[in-house]
Coordinates of C-alpha atoms in Angstrom, one line a residue:
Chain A
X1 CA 11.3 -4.6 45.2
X2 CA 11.4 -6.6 48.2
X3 CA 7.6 -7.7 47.7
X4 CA 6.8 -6.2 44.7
X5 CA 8.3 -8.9 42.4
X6 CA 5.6 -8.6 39.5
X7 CA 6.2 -4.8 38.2
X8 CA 3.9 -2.9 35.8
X9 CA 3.8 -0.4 33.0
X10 CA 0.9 1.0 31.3
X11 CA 1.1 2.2 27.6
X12 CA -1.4 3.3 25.0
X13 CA -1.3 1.8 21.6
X14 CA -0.4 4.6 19.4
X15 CA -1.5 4.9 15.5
X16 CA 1.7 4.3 14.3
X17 CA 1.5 0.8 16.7
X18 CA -1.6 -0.5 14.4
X19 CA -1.2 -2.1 10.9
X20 CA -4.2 -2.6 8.4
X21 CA -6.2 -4.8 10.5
X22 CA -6.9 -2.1 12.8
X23 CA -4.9 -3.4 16.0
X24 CA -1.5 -3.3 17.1
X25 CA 0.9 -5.0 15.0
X26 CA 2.2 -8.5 16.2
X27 CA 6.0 -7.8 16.0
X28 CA 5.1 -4.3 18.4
X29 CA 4.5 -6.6 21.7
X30 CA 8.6 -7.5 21.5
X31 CA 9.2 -3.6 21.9
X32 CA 6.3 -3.4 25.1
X33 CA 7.9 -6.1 26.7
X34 CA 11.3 -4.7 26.5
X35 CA 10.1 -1.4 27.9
X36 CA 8.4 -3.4 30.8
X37 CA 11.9 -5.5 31.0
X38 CA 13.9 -2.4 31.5
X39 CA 11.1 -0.8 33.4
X40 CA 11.3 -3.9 36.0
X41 CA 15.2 -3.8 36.3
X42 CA 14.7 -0.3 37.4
X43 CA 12.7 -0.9 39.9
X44 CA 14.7 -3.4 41.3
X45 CA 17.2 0.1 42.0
X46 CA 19.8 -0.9 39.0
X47 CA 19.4 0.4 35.2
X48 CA 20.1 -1.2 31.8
X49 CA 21.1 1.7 30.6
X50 CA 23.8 1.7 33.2
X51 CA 24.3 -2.3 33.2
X52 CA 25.1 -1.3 29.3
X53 CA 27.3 1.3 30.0
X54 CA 29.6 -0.4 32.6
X55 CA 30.4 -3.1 29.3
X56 CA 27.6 -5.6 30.4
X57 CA 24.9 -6.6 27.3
X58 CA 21.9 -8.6 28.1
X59 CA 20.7 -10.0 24.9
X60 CA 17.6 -11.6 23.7
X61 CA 18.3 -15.3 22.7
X62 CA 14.9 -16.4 22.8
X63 CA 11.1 -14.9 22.3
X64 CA 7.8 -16.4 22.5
X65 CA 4.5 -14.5 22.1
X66 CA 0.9 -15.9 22.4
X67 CA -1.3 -13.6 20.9
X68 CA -5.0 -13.8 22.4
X69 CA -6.7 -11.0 21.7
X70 CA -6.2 -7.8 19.9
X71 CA -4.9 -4.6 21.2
X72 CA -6.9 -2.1 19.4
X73 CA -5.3 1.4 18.3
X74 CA -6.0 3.9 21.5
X75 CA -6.4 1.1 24.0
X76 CA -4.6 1.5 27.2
X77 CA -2.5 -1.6 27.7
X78 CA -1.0 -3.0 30.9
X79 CA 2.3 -5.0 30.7
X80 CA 3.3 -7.2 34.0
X81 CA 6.9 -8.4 34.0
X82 CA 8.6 -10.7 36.4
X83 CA 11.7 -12.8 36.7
X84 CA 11.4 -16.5 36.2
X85 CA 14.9 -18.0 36.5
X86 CA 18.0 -16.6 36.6
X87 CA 21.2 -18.9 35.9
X88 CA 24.7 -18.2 36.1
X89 CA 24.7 -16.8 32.0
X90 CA 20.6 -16.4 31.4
X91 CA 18.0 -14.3 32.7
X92 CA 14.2 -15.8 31.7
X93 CA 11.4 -13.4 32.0
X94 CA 7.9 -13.7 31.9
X95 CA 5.5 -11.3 30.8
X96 CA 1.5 -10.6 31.0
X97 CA 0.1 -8.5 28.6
X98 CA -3.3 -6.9 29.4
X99 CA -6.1 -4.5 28.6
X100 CA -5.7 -2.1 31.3
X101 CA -9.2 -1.2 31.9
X102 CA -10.8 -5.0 32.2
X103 CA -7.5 -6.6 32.7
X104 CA -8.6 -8.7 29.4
X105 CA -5.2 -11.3 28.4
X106 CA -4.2 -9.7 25.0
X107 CA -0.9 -12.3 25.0
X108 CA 1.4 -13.7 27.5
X109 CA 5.4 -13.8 26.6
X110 CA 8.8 -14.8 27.9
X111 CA 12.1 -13.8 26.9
X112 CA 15.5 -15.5 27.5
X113 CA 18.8 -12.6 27.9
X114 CA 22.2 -13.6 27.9
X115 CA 24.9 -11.5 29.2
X116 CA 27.9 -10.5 26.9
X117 CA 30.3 -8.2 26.8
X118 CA 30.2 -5.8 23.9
X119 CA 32.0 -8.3 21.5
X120 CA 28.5 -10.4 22.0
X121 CA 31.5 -13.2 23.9
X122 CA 28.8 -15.1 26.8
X123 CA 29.8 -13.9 30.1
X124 CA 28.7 -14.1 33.8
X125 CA 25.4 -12.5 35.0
X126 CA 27.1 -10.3 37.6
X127 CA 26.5 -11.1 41.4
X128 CA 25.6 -8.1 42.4
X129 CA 22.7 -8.1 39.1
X130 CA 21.9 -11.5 40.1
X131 CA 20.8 -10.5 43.5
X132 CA 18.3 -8.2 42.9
X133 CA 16.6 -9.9 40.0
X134 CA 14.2 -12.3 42.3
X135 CA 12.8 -14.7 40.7
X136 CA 8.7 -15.5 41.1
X137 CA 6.1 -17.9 40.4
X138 CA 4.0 -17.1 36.9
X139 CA 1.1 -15.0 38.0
X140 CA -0.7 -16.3 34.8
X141 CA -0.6 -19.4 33.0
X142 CA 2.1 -19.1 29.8
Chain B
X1 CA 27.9 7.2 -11.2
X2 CA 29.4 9.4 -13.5
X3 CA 25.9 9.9 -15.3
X4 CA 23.6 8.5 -13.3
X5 CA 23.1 10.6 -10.6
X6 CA 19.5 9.9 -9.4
X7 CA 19.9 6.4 -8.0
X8 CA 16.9 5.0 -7.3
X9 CA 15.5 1.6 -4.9
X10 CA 12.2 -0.5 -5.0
X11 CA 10.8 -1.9 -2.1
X12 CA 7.7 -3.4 -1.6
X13 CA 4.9 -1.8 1.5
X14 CA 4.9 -4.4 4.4
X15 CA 2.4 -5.3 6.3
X16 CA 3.9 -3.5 9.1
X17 CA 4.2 -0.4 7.3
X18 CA 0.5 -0.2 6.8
X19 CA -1.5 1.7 10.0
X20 CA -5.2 1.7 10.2
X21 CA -6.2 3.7 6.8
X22 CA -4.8 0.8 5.5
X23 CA -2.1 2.3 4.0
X24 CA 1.8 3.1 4.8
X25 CA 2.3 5.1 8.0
X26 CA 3.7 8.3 7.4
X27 CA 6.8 7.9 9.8
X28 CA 7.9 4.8 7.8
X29 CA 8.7 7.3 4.7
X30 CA 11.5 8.5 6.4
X31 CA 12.9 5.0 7.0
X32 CA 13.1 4.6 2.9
X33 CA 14.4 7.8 2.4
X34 CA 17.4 6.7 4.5
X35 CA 17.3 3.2 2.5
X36 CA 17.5 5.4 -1.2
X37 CA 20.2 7.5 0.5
X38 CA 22.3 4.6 2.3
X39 CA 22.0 2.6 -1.7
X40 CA 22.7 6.4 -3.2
X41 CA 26.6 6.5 -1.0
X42 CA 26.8 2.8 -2.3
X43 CA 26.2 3.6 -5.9
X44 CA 28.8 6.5 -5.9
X45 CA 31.2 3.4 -4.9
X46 CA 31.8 4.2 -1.2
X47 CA 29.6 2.2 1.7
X48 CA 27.9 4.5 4.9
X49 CA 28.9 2.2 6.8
X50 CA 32.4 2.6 5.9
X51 CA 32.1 6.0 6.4
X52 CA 31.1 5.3 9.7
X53 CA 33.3 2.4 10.6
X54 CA 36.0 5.2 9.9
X55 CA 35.1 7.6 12.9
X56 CA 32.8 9.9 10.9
X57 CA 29.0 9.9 11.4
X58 CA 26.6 12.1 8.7
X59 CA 23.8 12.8 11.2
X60 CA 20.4 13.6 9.9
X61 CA 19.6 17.6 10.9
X62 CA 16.4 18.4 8.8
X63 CA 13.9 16.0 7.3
X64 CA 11.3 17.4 5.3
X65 CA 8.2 15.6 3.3
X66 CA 5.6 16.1 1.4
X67 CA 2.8 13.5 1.3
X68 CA 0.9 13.8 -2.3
X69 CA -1.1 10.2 -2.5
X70 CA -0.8 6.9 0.1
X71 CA 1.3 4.5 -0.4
X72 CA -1.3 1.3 -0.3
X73 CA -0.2 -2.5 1.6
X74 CA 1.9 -4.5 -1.1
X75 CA 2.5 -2.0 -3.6
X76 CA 5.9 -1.5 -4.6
X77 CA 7.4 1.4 -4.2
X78 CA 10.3 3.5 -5.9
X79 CA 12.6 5.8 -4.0
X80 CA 14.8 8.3 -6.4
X81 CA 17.5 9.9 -4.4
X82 CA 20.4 12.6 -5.7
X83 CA 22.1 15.3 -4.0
X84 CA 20.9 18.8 -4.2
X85 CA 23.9 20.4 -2.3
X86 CA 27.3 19.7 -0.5
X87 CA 28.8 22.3 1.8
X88 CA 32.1 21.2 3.6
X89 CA 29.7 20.5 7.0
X90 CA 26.5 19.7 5.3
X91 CA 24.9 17.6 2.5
X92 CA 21.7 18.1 1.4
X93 CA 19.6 15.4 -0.6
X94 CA 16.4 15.1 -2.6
X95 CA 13.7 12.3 -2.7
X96 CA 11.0 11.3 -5.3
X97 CA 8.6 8.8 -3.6
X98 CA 6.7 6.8 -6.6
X99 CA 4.2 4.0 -7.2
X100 CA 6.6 1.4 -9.1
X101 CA 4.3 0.5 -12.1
X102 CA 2.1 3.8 -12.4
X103 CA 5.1 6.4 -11.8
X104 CA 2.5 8.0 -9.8
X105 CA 4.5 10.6 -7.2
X106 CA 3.3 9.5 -3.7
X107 CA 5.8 12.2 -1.7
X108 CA 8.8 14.4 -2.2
X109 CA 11.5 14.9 0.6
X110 CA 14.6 16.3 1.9
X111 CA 17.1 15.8 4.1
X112 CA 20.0 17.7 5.5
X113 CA 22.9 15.8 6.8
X114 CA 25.7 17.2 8.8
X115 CA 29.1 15.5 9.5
X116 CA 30.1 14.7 13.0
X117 CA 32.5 12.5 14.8
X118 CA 31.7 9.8 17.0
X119 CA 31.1 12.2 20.1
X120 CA 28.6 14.6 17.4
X121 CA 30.8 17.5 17.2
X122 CA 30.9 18.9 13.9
X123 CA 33.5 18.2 11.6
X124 CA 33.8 18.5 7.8
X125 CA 33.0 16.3 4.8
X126 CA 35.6 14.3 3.9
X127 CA 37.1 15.6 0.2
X128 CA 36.8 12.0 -0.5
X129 CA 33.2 12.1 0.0
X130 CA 32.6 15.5 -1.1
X131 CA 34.1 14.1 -4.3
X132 CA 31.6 11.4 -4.9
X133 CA 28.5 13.5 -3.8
X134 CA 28.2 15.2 -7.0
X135 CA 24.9 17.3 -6.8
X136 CA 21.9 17.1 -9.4
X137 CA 19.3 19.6 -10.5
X138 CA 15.6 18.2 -8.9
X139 CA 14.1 15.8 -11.1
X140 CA 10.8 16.7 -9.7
X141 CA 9.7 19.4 -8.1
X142 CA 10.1 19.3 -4.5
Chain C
X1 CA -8.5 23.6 27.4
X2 CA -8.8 27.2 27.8
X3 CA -5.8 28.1 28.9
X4 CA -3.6 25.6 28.2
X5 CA -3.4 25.6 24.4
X6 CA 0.2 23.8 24.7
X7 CA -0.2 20.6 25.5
X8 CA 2.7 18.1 26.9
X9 CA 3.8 14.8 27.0
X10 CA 6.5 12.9 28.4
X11 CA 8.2 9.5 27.3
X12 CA 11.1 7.5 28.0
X13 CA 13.8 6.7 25.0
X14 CA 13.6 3.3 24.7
X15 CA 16.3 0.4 23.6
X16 CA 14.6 -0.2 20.2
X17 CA 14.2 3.6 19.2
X18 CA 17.3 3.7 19.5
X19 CA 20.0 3.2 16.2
X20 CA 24.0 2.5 16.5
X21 CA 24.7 5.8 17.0
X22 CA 22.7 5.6 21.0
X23 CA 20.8 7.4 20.1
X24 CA 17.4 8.0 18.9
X25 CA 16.5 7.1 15.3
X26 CA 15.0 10.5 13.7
X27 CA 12.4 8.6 11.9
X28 CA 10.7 7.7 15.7
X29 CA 10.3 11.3 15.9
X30 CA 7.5 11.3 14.0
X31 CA 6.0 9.0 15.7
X32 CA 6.4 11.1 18.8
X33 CA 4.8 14.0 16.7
X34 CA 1.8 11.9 16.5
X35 CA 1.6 10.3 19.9
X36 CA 1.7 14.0 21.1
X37 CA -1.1 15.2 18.5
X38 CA -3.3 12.5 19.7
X39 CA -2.7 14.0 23.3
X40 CA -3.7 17.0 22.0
X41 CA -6.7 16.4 21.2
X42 CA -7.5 14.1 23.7
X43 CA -7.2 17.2 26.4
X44 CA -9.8 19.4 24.0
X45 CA -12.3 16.9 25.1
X46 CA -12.0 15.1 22.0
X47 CA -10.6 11.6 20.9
X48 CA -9.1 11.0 17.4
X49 CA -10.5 7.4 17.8
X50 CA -14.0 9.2 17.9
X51 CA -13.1 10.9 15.2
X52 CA -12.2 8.5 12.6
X53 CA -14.5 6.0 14.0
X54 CA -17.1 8.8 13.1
X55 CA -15.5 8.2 9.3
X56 CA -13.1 11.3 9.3
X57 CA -9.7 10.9 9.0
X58 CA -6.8 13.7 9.5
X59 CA -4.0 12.5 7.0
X60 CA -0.7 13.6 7.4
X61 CA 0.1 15.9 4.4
X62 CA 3.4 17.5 5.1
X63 CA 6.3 16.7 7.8
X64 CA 9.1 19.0 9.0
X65 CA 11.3 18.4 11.8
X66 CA 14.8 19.9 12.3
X67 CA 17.0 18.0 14.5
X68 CA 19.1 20.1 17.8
X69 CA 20.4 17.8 19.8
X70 CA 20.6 13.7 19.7
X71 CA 17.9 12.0 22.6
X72 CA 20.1 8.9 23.8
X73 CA 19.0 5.7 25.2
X74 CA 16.1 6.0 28.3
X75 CA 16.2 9.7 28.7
X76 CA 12.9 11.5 29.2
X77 CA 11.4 13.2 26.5
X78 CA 8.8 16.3 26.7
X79 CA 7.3 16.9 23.4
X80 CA 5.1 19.9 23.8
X81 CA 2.3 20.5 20.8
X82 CA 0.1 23.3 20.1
X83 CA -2.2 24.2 17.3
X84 CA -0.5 26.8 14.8
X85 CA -3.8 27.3 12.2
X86 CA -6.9 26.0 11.3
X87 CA -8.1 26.3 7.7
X88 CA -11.4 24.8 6.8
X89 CA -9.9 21.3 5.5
X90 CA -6.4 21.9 7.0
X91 CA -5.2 21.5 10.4
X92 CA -1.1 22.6 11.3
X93 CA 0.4 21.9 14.7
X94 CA 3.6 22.6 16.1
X95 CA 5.9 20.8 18.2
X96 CA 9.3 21.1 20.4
X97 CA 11.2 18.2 21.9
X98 CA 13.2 18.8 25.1
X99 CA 15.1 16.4 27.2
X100 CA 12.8 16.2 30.2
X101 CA 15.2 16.7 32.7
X102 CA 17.5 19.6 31.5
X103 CA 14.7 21.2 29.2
X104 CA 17.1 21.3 26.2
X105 CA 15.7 21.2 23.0
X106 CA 16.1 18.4 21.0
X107 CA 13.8 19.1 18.2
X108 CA 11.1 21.4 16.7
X109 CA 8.7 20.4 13.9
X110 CA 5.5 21.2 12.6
X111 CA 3.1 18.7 10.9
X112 CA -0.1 19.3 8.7
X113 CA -3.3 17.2 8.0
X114 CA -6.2 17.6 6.1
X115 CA -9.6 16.3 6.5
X116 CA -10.6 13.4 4.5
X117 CA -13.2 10.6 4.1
X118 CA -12.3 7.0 4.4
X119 CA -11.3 7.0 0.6
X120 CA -9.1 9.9 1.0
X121 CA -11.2 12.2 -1.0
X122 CA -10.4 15.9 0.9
X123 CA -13.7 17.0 3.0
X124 CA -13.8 20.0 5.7
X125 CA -12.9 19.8 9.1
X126 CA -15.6 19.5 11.0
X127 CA -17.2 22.6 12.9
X128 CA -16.9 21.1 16.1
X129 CA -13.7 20.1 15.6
X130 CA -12.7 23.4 14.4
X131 CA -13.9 25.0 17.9
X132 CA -11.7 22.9 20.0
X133 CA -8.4 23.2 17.9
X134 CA -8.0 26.8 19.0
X135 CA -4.5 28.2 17.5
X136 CA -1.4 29.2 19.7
X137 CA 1.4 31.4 19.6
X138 CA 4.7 29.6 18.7
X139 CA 6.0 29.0 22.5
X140 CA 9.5 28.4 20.5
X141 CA 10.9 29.3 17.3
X142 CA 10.5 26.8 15.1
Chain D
X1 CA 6.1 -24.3 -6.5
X2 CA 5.9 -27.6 -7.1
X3 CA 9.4 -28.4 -6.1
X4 CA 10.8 -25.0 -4.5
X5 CA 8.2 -25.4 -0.9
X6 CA 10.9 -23.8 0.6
X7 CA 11.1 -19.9 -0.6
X8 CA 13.9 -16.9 0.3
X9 CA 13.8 -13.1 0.2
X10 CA 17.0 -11.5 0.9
X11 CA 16.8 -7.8 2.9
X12 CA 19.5 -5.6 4.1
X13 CA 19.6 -4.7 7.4
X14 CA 19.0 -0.7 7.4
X15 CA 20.2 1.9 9.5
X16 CA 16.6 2.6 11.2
X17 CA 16.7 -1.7 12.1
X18 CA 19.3 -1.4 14.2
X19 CA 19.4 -0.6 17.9
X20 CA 22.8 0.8 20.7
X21 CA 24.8 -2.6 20.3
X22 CA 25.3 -1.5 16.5
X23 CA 22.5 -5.3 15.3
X24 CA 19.9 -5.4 14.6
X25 CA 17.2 -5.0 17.0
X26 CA 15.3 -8.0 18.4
X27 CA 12.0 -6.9 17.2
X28 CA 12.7 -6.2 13.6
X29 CA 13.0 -10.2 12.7
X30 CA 9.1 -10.5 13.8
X31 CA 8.8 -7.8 10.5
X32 CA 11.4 -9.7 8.2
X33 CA 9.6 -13.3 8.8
X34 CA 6.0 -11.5 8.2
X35 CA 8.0 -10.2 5.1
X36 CA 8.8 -14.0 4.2
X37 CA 5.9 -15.4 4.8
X38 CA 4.2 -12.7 2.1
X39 CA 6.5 -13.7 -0.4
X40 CA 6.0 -17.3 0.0
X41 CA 2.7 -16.9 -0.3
X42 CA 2.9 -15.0 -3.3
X43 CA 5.2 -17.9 -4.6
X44 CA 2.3 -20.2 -4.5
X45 CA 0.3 -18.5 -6.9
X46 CA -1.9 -16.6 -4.6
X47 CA -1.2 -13.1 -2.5
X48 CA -2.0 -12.1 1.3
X49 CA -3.0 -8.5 -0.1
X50 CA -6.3 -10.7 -2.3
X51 CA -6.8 -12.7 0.4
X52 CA -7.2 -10.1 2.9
X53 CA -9.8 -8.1 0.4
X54 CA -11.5 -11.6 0.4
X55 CA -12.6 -10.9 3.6
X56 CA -10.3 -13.3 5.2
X57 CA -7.4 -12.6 7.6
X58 CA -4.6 -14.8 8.8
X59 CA -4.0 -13.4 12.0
X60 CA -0.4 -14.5 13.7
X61 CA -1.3 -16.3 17.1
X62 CA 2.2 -17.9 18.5
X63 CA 5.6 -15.8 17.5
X64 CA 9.1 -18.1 18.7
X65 CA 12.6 -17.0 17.6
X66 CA 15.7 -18.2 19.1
X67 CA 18.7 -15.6 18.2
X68 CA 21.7 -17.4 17.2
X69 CA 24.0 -14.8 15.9
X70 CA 23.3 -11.0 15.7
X71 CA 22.8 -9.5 12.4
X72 CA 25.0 -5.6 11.9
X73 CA 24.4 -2.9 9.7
X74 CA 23.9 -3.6 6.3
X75 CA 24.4 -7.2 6.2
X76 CA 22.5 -9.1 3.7
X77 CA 20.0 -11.7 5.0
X78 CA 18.1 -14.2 3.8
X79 CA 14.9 -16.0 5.1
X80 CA 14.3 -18.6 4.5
X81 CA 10.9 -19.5 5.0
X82 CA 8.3 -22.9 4.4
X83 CA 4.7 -24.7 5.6
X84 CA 5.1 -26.9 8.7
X85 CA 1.6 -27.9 9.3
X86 CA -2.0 -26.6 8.1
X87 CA -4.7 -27.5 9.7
X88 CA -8.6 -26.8 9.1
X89 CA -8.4 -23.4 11.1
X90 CA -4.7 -22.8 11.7
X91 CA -1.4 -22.8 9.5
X92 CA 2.2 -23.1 11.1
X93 CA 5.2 -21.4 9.0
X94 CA 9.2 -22.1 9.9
X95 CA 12.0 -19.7 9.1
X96 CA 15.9 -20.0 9.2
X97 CA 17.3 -16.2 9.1
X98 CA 21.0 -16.6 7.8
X99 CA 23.8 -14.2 7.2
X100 CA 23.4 -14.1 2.9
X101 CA 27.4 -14.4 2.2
X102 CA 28.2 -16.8 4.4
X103 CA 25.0 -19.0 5.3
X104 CA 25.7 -17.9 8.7
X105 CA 22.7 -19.2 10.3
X106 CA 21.3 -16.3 12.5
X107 CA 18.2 -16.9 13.9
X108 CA 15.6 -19.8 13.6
X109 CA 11.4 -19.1 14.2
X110 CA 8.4 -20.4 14.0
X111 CA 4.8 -18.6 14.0
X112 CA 1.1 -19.9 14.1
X113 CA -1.4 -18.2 12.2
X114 CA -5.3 -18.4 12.4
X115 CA -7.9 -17.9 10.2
X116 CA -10.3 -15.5 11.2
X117 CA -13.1 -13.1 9.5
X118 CA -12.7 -9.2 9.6
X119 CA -14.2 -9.2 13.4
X120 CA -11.5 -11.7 14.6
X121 CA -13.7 -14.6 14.7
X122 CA -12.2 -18.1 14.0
X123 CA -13.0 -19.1 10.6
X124 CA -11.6 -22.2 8.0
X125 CA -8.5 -21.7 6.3
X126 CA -10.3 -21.9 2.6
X127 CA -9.6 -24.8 0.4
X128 CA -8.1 -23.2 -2.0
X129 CA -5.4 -21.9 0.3
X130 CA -4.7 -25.3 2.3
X131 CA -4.0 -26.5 -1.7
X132 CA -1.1 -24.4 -2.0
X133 CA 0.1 -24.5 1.2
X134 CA 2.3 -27.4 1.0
X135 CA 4.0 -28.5 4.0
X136 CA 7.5 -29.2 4.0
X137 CA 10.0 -30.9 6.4
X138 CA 12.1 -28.8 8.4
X139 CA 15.4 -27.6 6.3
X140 CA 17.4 -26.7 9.5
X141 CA 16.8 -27.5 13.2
X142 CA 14.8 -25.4 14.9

């Protein structure tokens, strides 16, 4: 992912994705950006799934959502994920959430991931994890 | 639970239950069926997640509803729960989905459960368990 | 769709579908069910947004789904879905899930829906609706 | 709730909440504070359920947790949840998520809620809401 440092995923809000106001519900966009987090670290040639299984956890310690403007059920949705910083025990991400077909901001995001082992003890971000996961600048304000 | 044997649970529709029609998502249903079962093992005097902590897993192998009326945002909502069967790999309960304060039935269910070990090969029902489990004729009809 | 009365879709397992076991909860089936229904109907040259948007609604009235195999963590998913009967307020589809890769099936299932109004009074299923959703031959046994 | 400005609910974290590191998953908190924030609205005389048939929506806008602690399989939790600020278009809520038995504090969050009509346009909070939505200082850090 040598240039490529802001990856993408499209995804279509499903029925079961909306609530009674008609649009995706607010606690959904956590689940989006995860699949655009684990979508982006396989792009960088590594897997979580296989981070996971070699005893490695990253996990969430910190969210933060804006919400801007409605995904509405059937929309096709665009999520852009990027590194921001990575330290020796924290990954930060940074995520774009948009409607795919005018590239309309529904909510920008970041997410802060320790690593742990499996008893959830802090640990080191591997080096060989830490290499690939480039950070770059925010492609849209946060 | 000597004579008790329909446990029941109340829990209220969330917000993020609810899809578009305003009213519970079907999927969601089979969420509370697993919350009436989980407080069903409880009530019996053992814990699932003892069970499980022990090495054996009961692993959901048929699920089965029947959707009679919609459960609406912020109603509350009883689940009755008993066992209709227990075979030494297999235990088979009923469900009675119900407004709280009407009684009106909203859905009926089953579910089949089979007993695996950690790695899901088959294995049988403890005695222990098969003890507690003691079956009950349908309340309602299914 | 002339010919291709089964329709297909493929998703990845992701983290939060998944339970402690590592694999997939069952409940997110259904939700698979649906996303693959909608699919459906989308390649009969229809959408289900038009449709309730229109003031129809296809309600879930029954659920069945009997569980093969476990889908773990990021593995792809096929679900394949094809029209079983049409009745003139009832619609029944069937489904089989197969890990993408191996084509080993996971699950089968079969849903049905009726046609009703936005106050969930029972109506028909629309003539032109009717047309499109042209029955199938179970491709598995369900 | 003249005194009590700060409310609880208590939940138990089900089977279908948790995700492959045996906790529950990150996204499921966004459900239990929405879940908290209903209840405390119902403890100030009024409930989200008339105020949405009203006509008016209170629509979340910002979403911040910080994970302290993970929550397993059926733990109790409580939330803990209480007014921060209310402004003539916008209402901030806190939340401390805490192990039940233990006060185990788990997870800390705030969210920003708008007022808006049924098309998502910015509208006032009523005065009759504002009323009973008493801020309170901060019971833990957040």
């Amino acid at each position: 992912m040598a240039r490529a440092q802001v990856s993408e995923i499209t995804l279509r809000v499903a029925y079961a994705d909306t609530d009674r106001m008609g649009v995706a519900h607010h606690a959904r966009y956590a689940v989006w950006l995860e699949m655009a987090r684990t979508e982006h670290l396989r792009a960088t040639g590594t897997s979580y799934r296989e981070v996971e299984d070699a005893g490695l956890m990253l996990s969430v310690v910190a969210l933060a959502v804006r919400y801007r403007a409605p995904a509405r059920y059937d929309d096709l949705v665009r999520v852009r994920c990027w590194v921001r910083e990575v330290a020796s025990r924290r990954v930060s991400f940074g995520y774009a959430v948009e409607r795919a077909q005018t590239g309309e901001l529904l909510a920008t995001a970041t997410t802060d991931l320790i690593a742990t082992d499996r008893r959830f003890s802090v640990t080191r971000v591997p080096d060989g994890l830490v290499r690939v996961l480039e950070p770059s600048p925010d492609p849209v304000r946060l």
